[in-house]
C-alpha positions in Angstrom: 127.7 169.4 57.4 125.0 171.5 56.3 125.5 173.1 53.3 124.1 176.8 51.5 124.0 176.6 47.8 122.8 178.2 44.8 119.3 176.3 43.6 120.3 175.4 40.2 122.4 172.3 39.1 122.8 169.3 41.3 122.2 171.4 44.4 118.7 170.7 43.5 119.3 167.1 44.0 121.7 167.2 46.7 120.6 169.9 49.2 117.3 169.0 50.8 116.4 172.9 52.6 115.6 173.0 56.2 117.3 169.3 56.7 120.7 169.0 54.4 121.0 173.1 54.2 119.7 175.8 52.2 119.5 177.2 49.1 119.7 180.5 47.4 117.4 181.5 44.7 119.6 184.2 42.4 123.4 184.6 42.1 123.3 187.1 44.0 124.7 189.3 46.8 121.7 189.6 48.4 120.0 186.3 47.9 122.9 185.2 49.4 123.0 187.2 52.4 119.7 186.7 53.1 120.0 182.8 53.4 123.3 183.6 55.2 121.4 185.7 57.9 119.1 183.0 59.1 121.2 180.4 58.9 122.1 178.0 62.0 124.1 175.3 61.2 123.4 174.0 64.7 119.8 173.3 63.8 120.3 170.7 61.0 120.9 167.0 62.0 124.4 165.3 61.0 122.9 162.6 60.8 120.9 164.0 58.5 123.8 165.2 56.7 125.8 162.2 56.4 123.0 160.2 55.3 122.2 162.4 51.9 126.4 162.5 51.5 126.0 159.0 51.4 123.7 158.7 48.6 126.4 159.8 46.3 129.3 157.9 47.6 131.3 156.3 45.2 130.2 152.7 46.5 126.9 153.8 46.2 127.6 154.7 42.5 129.3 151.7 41.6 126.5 149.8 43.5 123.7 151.2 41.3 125.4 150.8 37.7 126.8 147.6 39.0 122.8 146.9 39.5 121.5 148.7 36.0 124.6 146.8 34.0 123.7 143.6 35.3 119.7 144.4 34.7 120.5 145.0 30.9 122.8 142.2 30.1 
C-alpha cells in the first residue's frame, strides 16, 4: 500500500513520492494535513508498492550480505 511519512530517516529510502507514497516535510500538524488533503491512494500502483516492499524483504537482505560476505572472504 501507499504509504505518507515524515521525510527524515529511512522514509527517505523507502518512500519514493508520487509512486510508493508521500512524504511530509516537518513534524507537523499542518505539513501533515496538507499531504493528507491531496492524497489518493487509488492513484499509486500496487504493483508499484509491492515491488519497493520487496527490496527490503528479509530474503532480500540475507541475499545481499550473503553476496557482500562471500565477496570479502
Amino acid at each position: 500500500r501507499p504509504v505518507i511519512a515524515f521525510a527524515g530517516g529511512g522514509a527517505l529510502d523507502t518512500v519514493t513520492p508520487g509512486m510508493t507514497g508521500e512524504l511530509f516535510p516537518s513534524q507537523t500538524v499542518e505539513s501533515l494535513l496538507d499531504v493528507l488533503s491531496g492524497f489518493d491512494w487509488c492513484a499509486y500502483s500496487l504493483e508499484d508498492c509491492r515491488d519497493q516492499a520487496a527490496r527490503f524483504s528479509a530474503e532480500e537482505f540475507r541475499r545481499k550480505l550473503m553476496g557482500y560476505l562471500a565477496g570479502i572472504a
